PDB file of C-alpha atoms in Angstrom:
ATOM      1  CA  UNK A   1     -14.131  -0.643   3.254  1.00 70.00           C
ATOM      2  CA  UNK A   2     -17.177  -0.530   0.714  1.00 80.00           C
ATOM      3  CA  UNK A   3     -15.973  -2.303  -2.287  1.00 84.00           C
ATOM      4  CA  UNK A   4     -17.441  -0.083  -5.891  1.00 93.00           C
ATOM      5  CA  UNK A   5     -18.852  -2.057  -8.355  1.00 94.00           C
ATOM      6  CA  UNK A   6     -16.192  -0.878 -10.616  1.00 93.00           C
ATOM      7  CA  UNK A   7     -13.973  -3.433  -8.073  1.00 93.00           C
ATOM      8  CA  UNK A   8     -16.499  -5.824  -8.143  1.00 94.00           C
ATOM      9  CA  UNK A   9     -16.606  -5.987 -12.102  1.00 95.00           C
ATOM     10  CA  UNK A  10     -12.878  -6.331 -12.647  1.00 95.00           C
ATOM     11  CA  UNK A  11     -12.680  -8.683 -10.031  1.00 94.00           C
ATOM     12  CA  UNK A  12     -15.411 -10.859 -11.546  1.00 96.00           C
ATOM     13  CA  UNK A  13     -13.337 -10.553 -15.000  1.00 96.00           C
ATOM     14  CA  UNK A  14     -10.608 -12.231 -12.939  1.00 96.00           C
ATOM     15  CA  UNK A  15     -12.215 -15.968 -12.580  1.00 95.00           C
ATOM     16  CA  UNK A  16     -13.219 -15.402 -16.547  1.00 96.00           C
ATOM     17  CA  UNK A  17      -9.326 -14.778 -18.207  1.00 98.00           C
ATOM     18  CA  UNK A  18      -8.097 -17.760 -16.107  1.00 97.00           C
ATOM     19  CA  UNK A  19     -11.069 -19.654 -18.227  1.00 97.00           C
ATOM     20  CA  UNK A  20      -9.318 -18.422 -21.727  1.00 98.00           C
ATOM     21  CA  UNK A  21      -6.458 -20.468 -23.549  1.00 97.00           C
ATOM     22  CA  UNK A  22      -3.874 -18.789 -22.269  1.00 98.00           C
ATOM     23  CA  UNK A  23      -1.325 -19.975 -24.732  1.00 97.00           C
ATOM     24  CA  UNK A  24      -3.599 -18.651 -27.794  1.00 97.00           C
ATOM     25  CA  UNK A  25      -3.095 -15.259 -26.533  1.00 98.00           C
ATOM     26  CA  UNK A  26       0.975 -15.711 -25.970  1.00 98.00           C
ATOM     27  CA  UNK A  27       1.047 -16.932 -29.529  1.00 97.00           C
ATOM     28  CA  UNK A  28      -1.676 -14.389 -31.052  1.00 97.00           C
ATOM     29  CA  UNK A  29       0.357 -11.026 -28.901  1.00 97.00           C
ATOM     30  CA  UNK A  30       3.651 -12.949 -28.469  1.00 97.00           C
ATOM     31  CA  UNK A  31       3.690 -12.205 -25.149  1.00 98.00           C
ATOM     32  CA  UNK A  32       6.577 -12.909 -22.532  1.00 98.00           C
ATOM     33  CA  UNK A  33       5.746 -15.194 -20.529  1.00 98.00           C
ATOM     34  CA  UNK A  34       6.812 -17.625 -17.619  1.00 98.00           C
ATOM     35  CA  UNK A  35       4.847 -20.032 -15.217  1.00 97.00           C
ATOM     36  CA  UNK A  36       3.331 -17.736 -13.207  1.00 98.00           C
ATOM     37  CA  UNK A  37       2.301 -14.637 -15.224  1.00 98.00           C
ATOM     38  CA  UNK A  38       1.906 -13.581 -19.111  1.00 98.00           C
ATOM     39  CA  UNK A  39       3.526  -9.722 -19.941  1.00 98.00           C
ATOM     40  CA  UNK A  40       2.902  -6.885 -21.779  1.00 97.00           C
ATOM     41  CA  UNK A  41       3.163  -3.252 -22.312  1.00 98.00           C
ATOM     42  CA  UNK A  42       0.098  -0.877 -21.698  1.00 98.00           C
ATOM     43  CA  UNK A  43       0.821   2.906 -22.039  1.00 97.00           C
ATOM     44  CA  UNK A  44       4.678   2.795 -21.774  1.00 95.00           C
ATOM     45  CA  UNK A  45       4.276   0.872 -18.578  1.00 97.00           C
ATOM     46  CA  UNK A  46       4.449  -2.725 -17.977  1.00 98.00           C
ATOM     47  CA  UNK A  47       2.266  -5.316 -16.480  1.00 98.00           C
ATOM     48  CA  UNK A  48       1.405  -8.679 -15.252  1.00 98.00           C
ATOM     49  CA  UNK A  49      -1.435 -10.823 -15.420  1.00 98.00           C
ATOM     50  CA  UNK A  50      -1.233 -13.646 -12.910  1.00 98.00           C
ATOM     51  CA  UNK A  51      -2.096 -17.059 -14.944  1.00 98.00           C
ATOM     52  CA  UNK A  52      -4.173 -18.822 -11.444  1.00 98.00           C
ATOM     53  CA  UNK A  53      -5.961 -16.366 -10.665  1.00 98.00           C
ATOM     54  CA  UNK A  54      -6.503 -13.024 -13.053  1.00 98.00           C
ATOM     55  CA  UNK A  55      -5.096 -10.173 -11.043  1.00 98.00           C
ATOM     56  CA  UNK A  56      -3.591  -7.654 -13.480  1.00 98.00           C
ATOM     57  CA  UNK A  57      -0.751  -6.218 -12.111  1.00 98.00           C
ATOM     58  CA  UNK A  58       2.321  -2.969 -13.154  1.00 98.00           C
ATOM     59  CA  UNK A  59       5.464  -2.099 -11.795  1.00 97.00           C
ATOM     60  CA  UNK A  60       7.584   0.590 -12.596  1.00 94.00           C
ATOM     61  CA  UNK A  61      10.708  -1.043 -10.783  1.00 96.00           C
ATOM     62  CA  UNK A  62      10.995  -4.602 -12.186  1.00 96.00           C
ATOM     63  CA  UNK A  63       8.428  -5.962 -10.330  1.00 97.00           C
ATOM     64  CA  UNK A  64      10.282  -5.391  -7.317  1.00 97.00           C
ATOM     65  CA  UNK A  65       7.123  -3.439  -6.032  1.00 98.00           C
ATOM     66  CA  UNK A  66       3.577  -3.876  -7.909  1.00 98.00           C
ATOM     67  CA  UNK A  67       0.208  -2.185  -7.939  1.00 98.00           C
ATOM     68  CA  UNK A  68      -2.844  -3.494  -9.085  1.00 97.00           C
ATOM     69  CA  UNK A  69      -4.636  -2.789 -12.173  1.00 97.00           C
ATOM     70  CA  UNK A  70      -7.752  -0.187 -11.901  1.00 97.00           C
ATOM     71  CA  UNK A  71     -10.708  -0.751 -13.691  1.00 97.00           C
ATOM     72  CA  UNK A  72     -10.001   1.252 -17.060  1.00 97.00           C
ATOM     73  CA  UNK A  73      -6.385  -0.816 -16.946  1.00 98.00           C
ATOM     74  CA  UNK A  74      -7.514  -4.306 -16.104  1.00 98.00           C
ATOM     75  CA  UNK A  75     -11.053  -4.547 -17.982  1.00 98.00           C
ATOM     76  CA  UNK A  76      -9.411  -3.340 -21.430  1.00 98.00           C
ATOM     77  CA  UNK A  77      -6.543  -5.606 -20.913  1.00 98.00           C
ATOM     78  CA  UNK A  78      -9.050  -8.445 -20.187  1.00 98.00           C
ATOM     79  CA  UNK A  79     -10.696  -7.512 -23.448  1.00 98.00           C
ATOM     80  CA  UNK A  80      -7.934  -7.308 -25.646  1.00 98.00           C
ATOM     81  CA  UNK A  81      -6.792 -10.894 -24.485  1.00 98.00           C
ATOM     82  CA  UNK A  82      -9.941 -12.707 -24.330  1.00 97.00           C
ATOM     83  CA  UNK A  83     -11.766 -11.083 -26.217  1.00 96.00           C
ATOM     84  CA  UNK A  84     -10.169 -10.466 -29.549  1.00 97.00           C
ATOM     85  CA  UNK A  85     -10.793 -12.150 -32.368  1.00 96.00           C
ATOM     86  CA  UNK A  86      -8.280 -15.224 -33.478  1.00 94.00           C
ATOM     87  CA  UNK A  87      -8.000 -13.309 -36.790  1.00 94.00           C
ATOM     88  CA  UNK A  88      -7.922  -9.619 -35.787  1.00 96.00           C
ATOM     89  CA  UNK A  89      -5.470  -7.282 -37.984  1.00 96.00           C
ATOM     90  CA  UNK A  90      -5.518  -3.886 -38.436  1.00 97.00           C
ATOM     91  CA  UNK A  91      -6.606  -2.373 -42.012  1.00 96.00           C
ATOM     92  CA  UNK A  92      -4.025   0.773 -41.284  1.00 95.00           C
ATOM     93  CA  UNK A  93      -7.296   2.624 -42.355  1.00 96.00           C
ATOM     94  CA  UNK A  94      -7.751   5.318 -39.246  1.00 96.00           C
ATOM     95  CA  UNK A  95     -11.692   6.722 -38.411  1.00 94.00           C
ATOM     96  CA  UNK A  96     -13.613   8.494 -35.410  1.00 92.00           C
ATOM     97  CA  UNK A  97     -15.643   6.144 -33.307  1.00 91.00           C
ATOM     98  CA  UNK A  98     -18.962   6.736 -34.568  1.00 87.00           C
ATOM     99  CA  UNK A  99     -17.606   5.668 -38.135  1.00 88.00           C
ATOM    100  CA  UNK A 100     -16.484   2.166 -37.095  1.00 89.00           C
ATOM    101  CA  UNK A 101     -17.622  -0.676 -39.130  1.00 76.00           C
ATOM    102  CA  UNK A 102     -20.596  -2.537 -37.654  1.00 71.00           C
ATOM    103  CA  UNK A 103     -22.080   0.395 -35.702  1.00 71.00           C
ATOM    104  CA  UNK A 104     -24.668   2.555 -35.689  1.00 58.00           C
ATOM    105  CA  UNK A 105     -23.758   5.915 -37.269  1.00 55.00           C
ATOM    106  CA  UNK A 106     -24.815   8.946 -34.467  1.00 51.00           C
ATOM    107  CA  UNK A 107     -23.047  10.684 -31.843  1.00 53.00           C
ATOM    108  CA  UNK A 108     -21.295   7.990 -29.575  1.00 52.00           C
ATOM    109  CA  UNK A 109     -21.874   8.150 -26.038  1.00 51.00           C
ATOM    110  CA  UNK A 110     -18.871  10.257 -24.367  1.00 47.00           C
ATOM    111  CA  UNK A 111     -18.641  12.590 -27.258  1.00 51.00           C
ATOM    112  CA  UNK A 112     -17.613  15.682 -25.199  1.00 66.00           C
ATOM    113  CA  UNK A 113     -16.460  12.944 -22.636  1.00 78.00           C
ATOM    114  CA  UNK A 114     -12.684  14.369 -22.541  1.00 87.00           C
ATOM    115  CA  UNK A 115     -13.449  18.184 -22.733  1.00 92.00           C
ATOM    116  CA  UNK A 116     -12.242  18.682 -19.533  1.00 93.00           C
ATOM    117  CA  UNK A 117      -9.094  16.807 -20.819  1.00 94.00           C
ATOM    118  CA  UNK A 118      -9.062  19.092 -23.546  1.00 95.00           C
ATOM    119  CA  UNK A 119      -9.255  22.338 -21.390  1.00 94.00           C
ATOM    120  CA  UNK A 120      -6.394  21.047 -19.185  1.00 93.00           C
ATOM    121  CA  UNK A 121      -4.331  21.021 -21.960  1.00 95.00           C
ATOM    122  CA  UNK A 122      -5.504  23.990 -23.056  1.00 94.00           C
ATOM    123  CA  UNK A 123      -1.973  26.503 -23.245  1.00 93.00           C
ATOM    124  CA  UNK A 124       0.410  23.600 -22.793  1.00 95.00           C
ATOM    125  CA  UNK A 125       0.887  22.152 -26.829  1.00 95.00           C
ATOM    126  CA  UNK A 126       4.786  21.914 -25.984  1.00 95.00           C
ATOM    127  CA  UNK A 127       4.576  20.165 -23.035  1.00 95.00           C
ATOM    128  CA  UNK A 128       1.566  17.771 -24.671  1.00 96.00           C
ATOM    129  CA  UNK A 129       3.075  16.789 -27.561  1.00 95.00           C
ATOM    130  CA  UNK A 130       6.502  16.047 -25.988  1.00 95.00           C
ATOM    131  CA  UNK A 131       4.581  13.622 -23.389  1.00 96.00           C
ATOM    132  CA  UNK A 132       2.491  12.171 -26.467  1.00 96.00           C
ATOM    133  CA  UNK A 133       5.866  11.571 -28.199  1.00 93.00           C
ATOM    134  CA  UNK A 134       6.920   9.496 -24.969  1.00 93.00           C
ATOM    135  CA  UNK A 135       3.871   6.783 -26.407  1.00 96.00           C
ATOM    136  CA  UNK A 136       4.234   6.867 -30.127  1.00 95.00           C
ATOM    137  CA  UNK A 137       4.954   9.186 -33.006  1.00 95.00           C
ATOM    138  CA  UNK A 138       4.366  12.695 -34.799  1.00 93.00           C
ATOM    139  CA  UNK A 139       1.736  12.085 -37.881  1.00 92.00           C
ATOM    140  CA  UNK A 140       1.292  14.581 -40.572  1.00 91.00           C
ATOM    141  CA  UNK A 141      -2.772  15.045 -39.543  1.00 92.00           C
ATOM    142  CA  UNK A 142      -4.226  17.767 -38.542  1.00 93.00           C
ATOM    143  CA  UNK A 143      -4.135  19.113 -35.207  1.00 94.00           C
ATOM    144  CA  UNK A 144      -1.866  21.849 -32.662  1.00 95.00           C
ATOM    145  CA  UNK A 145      -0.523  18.638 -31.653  1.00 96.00           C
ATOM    146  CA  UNK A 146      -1.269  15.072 -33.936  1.00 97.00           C
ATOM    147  CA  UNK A 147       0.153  11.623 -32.700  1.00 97.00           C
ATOM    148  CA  UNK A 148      -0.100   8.266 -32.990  1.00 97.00           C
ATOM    149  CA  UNK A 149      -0.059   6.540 -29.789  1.00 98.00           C
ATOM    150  CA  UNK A 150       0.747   2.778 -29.308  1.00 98.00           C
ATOM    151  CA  UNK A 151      -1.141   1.781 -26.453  1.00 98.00           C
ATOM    152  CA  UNK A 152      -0.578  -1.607 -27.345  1.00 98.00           C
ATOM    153  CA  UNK A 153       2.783  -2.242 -29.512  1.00 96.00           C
ATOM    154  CA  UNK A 154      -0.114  -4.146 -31.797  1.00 97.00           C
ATOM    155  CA  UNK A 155      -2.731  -1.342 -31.210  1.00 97.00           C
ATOM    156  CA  UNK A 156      -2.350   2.414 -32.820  1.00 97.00           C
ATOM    157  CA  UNK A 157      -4.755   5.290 -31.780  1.00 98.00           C
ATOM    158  CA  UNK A 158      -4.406   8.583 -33.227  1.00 97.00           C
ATOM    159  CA  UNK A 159      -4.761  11.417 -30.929  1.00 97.00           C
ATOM    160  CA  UNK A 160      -5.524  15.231 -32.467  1.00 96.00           C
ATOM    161  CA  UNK A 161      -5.809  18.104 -30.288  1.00 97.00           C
ATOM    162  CA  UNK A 162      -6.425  21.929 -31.206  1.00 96.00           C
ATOM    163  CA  UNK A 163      -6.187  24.992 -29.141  1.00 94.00           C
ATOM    164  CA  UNK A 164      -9.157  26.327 -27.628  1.00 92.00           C
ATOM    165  CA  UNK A 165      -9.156  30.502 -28.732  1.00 86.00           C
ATOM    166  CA  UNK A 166     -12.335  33.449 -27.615  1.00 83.00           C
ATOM    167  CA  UNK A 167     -14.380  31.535 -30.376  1.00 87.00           C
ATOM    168  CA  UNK A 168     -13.708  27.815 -29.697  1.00 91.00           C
ATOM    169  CA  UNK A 169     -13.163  25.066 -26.960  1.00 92.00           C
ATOM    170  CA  UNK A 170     -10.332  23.523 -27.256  1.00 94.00           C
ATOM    171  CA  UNK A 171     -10.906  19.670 -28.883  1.00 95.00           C
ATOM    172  CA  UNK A 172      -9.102  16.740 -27.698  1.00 96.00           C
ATOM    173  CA  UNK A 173      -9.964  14.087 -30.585  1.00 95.00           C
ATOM    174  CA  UNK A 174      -8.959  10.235 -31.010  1.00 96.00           C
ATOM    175  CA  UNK A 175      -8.916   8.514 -34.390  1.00 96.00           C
ATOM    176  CA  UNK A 176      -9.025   4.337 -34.021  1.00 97.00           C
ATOM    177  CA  UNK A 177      -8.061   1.695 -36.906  1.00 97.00           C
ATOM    178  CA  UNK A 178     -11.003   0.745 -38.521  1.00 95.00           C
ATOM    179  CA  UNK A 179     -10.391  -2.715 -37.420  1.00 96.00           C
ATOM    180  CA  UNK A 180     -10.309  -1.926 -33.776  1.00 97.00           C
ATOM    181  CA  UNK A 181     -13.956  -3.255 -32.753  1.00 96.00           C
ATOM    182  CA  UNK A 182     -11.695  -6.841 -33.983  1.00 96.00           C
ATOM    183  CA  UNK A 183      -9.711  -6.787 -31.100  1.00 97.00           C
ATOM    184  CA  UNK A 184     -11.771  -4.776 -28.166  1.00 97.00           C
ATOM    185  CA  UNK A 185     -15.979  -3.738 -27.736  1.00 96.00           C
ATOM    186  CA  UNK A 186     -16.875  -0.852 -28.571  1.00 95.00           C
ATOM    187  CA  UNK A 187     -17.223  -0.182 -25.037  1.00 95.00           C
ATOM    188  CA  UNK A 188     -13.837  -0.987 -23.784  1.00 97.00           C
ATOM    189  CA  UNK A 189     -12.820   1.892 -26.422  1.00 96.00           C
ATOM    190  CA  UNK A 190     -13.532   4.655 -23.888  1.00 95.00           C
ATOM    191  CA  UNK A 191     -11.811   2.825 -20.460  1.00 97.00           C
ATOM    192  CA  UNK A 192      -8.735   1.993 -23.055  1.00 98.00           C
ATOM    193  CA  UNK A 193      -9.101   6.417 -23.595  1.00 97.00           C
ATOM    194  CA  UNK A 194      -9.317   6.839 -19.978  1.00 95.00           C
ATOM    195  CA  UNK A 195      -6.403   4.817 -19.326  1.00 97.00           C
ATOM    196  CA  UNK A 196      -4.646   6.946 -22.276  1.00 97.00           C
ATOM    197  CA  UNK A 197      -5.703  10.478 -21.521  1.00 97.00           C
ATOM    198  CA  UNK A 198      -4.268   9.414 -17.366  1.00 96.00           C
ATOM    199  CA  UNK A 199      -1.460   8.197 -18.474  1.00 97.00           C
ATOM    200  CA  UNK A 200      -0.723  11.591 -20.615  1.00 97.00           C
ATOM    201  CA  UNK A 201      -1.649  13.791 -17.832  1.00 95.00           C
ATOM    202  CA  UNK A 202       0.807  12.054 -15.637  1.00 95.00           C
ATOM    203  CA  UNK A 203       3.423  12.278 -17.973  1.00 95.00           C
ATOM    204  CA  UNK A 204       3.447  16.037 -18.034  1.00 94.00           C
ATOM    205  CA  UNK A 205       3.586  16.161 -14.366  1.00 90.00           C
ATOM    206  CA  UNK A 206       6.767  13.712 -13.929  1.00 84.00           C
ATOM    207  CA  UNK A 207       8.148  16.259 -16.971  1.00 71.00           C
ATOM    208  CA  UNK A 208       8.914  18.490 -14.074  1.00 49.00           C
ATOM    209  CA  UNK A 209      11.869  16.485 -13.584  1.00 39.00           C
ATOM    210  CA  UNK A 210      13.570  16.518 -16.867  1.00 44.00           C
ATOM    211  CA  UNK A 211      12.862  20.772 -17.337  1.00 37.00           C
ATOM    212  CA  UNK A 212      14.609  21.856 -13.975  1.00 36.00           C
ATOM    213  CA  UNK A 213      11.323  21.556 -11.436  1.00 36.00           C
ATOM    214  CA  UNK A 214       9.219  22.792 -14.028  1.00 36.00           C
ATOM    215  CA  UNK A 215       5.902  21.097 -13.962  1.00 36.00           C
ATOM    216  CA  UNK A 216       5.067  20.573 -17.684  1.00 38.00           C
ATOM    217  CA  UNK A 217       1.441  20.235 -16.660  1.00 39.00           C
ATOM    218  CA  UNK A 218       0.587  23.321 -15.044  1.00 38.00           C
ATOM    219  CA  UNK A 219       3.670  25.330 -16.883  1.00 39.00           C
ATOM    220  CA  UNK A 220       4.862  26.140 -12.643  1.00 38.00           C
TER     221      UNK A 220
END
């Protein structure tokens, strides 16, 4: 099977954590930890990062079963750990990307990146907001539906989201500490959103459970 240089990118990232001081980022995240792997939360899930050779790993079982890391999940995990800055601290100041400190202000790249996002959960603000409530908290912004997600327990990101009506798309719209570019690139900012916006869109399906076979996602 062809290997996608998505695959061959996170797999190169491997052979570069196993380079980083491992015990900097335990101390810097306090993350659990034991000889053979380092832990953490992404997304209300949680993973492992094997300490010989890089593989990032989640299980939703204990670790009795595992799947590996895809590229969004592995690369901004990667980032965050090797990446961030020994000082990094959030100012609790919230902006849209292209207002970020240090870069240049104009439309980012991927600005109606999520609009098919948007239009999915277009007619489904109950459902939405109770699977955004599964990874954080109800804020008093703006928005059909306004919460701030913990991606990371050390990592906030606001997500806003209005109805689309005969007028008006609906807008899916994140909001990022003004510190974030301290502990991830500015590029890792939209596979950490991709991760995010997945993990959402699952949520809503699994919902189907807890509302008597009703799939939260597609309101069947």
């Amino acid at each position: 099977m062809k290997v996608s240089n998505y695959e061959i990118t996170r797999n190169r990232m491997r052979d570069e954590f196993i380079k980083y001081d491992q015990e900097k980022m335990i101390q810097k995240f306090s993350l659990k930890n034991d000889r053979q792997y380092l832990y953490l939360d992404f997304m209300g899930r949680p993973y492992r990062i094997n300490r010989k050779n890089g593989v990032v790993e989640w299980s939703e079982d204990g670790f009795h079963s595992v799947t590996e890391g895809n590229f969004n999940e592995s690369m901004t995990i990667y980032d965050v750990l090797c990446y961030s800055k020994d000082s990094c601290s959030l100012s609790g100041k919230f902006c849209s990307i292209n207002m970020l400190k240090g870069i240049v202000k104009a439309n980012p790249p991927g600005v109606n990146l999520f609009q098919k996002t948007a239009d999915s959960f277009n007619g489904k603000v109950a459902a939405l907001e109770k699977a955004c409530e599964s990874f954080g908290e109800k804020t008093d912004l703006k928005g059909d539906v306004a919460v701030k997600l913990y991606p990371f327990s050390f990592l906030p990101v606001i997500l806003q989201f209005w109805e689309g009506d005969e007028e008006f798309p609906a807008n899916l719209k994140f909001m990022f500490d003004e510190n974030i570019l301290q502990y991830i690139h500015y590029e890792t900012i939209f596979y950490l959103l991709e991760h995010v916006t997945g993990r959402i869109q699952e949520t809503m399906v699994m919902g189907k459970n807890e509302f008597g076979g009703r799939n939260l996602y597609t309101n069947k």
